[in-house]
């Protein structure tokens, strides 16, 4: 599936439900620890270089950012978790904001949980994975930065992630550099959001 996106724009930056878009387009959300590559993945998925802001400084995204895609769909960039330099009070505020969005947002069709393929799942990774299972939310684990490993290492590390989380299926490997995994994610998005052809 070769998807070409002609129109993608930042639509809303929110810290509370009152600031969420009201168009009721389907939404897919991207969650993961700080610096796992959420913004890079979103840019790669949309064929843009700087739509979602990337930074070497962890904890850069502190709001829920909605990107409109072809005036039919929203990509939702969630604040990263697990950044130690953020105060505990701020971490709790972010956590409540993200949990409220994930549990209560009616247009949300799928959550992509991003984890660095090079490392075993962090405590935060395990927590959000178990949390999604508990609330029976539709989600897919994506193993980012696959270009940092050889093909054999990718297969090995996908197995490590799968076993560590006791998953039935292996995560989807993704690289924002090579676009590996882009078509697989788009196929899921189109199917889950009932878009037909985008």
PDB file of N, CA and C in Angstrom, residues 9 26-27 30 43 52-53 75 89 96 110 163 171:
ATOM      1  N   UNK A   9      -1.775  18.994   8.345  1.00  0.00           N
ATOM      2  CA  UNK A   9      -1.535  20.234   9.073  1.00  0.00           C
ATOM      3  C   UNK A   9      -1.765  20.014  10.560  1.00  0.00           C
ATOM      4  N   UNK A  26     -12.195  10.168  12.441  1.00  0.00           N
ATOM      5  CA  UNK A  26     -11.499   9.114  13.187  1.00  0.00           C
ATOM      6  C   UNK A  26     -10.089   9.553  13.572  1.00  0.00           C
ATOM      7  N   UNK A  27      -9.615   9.012  14.683  1.00  0.00           N
ATOM      8  CA  UNK A  27      -8.307   9.387  15.211  1.00  0.00           C
ATOM      9  C   UNK A  27      -7.468   8.145  15.490  1.00  0.00           C
ATOM     10  N   UNK A  30      -0.517   8.027  18.940  1.00  0.00           N
ATOM     11  CA  UNK A  30       0.830   7.490  19.033  1.00  0.00           C
ATOM     12  C   UNK A  30       1.373   7.775  20.425  1.00  0.00           C
ATOM     13  N   UNK A  43       6.037  12.136  11.098  1.00  0.00           N
ATOM     14  CA  UNK A  43       6.537  12.809   9.899  1.00  0.00           C
ATOM     15  C   UNK A  43       6.759  11.823   8.757  1.00  0.00           C
ATOM     16  N   UNK A  52       5.563  17.361  12.630  1.00  0.00           N
ATOM     17  CA  UNK A  52       5.652  17.097  14.069  1.00  0.00           C
ATOM     18  C   UNK A  52       7.072  17.454  14.495  1.00  0.00           C
ATOM     19  N   UNK A  53       7.190  18.263  15.534  1.00  0.00           N
ATOM     20  CA  UNK A  53       8.502  18.746  15.949  1.00  0.00           C
ATOM     21  C   UNK A  53       9.289  17.633  16.631  1.00  0.00           C
ATOM     22  N   UNK A  75      -4.075  12.321  13.184  1.00  0.00           N
ATOM     23  CA  UNK A  75      -2.971  11.670  13.879  1.00  0.00           C
ATOM     24  C   UNK A  75      -2.815  12.432  15.199  1.00  0.00           C
ATOM     25  N   UNK A  89       4.717  16.094  39.908  1.00  0.00           N
ATOM     26  CA  UNK A  89       3.388  16.691  39.737  1.00  0.00           C
ATOM     27  C   UNK A  89       3.052  16.840  38.256  1.00  0.00           C
ATOM     28  N   UNK A  96      -2.728  11.874  33.745  1.00  0.00           N
ATOM     29  CA  UNK A  96      -4.185  11.996  33.827  1.00  0.00           C
ATOM     30  C   UNK A  96      -4.762  12.495  32.501  1.00  0.00           C
ATOM     31  N   UNK A 110      -7.531   3.575  17.064  1.00  0.00           N
ATOM     32  CA  UNK A 110      -6.399   2.682  17.354  1.00  0.00           C
ATOM     33  C   UNK A 110      -5.276   3.471  18.015  1.00  0.00           C
ATOM     34  N   UNK A 163       8.240 -11.661  23.713  1.00  0.00           N
ATOM     35  CA  UNK A 163       8.257 -12.516  24.901  1.00  0.00           C
ATOM     36  C   UNK A 163       8.175 -11.702  26.183  1.00  0.00           C
ATOM     37  N   UNK A 171       5.774  -7.330  17.445  1.00  0.00           N
ATOM     38  CA  UNK A 171       5.540  -5.925  17.101  1.00  0.00           C
ATOM     39  C   UNK A 171       5.873  -5.665  15.633  1.00  0.00           C
TER      40      UNK A 171
END
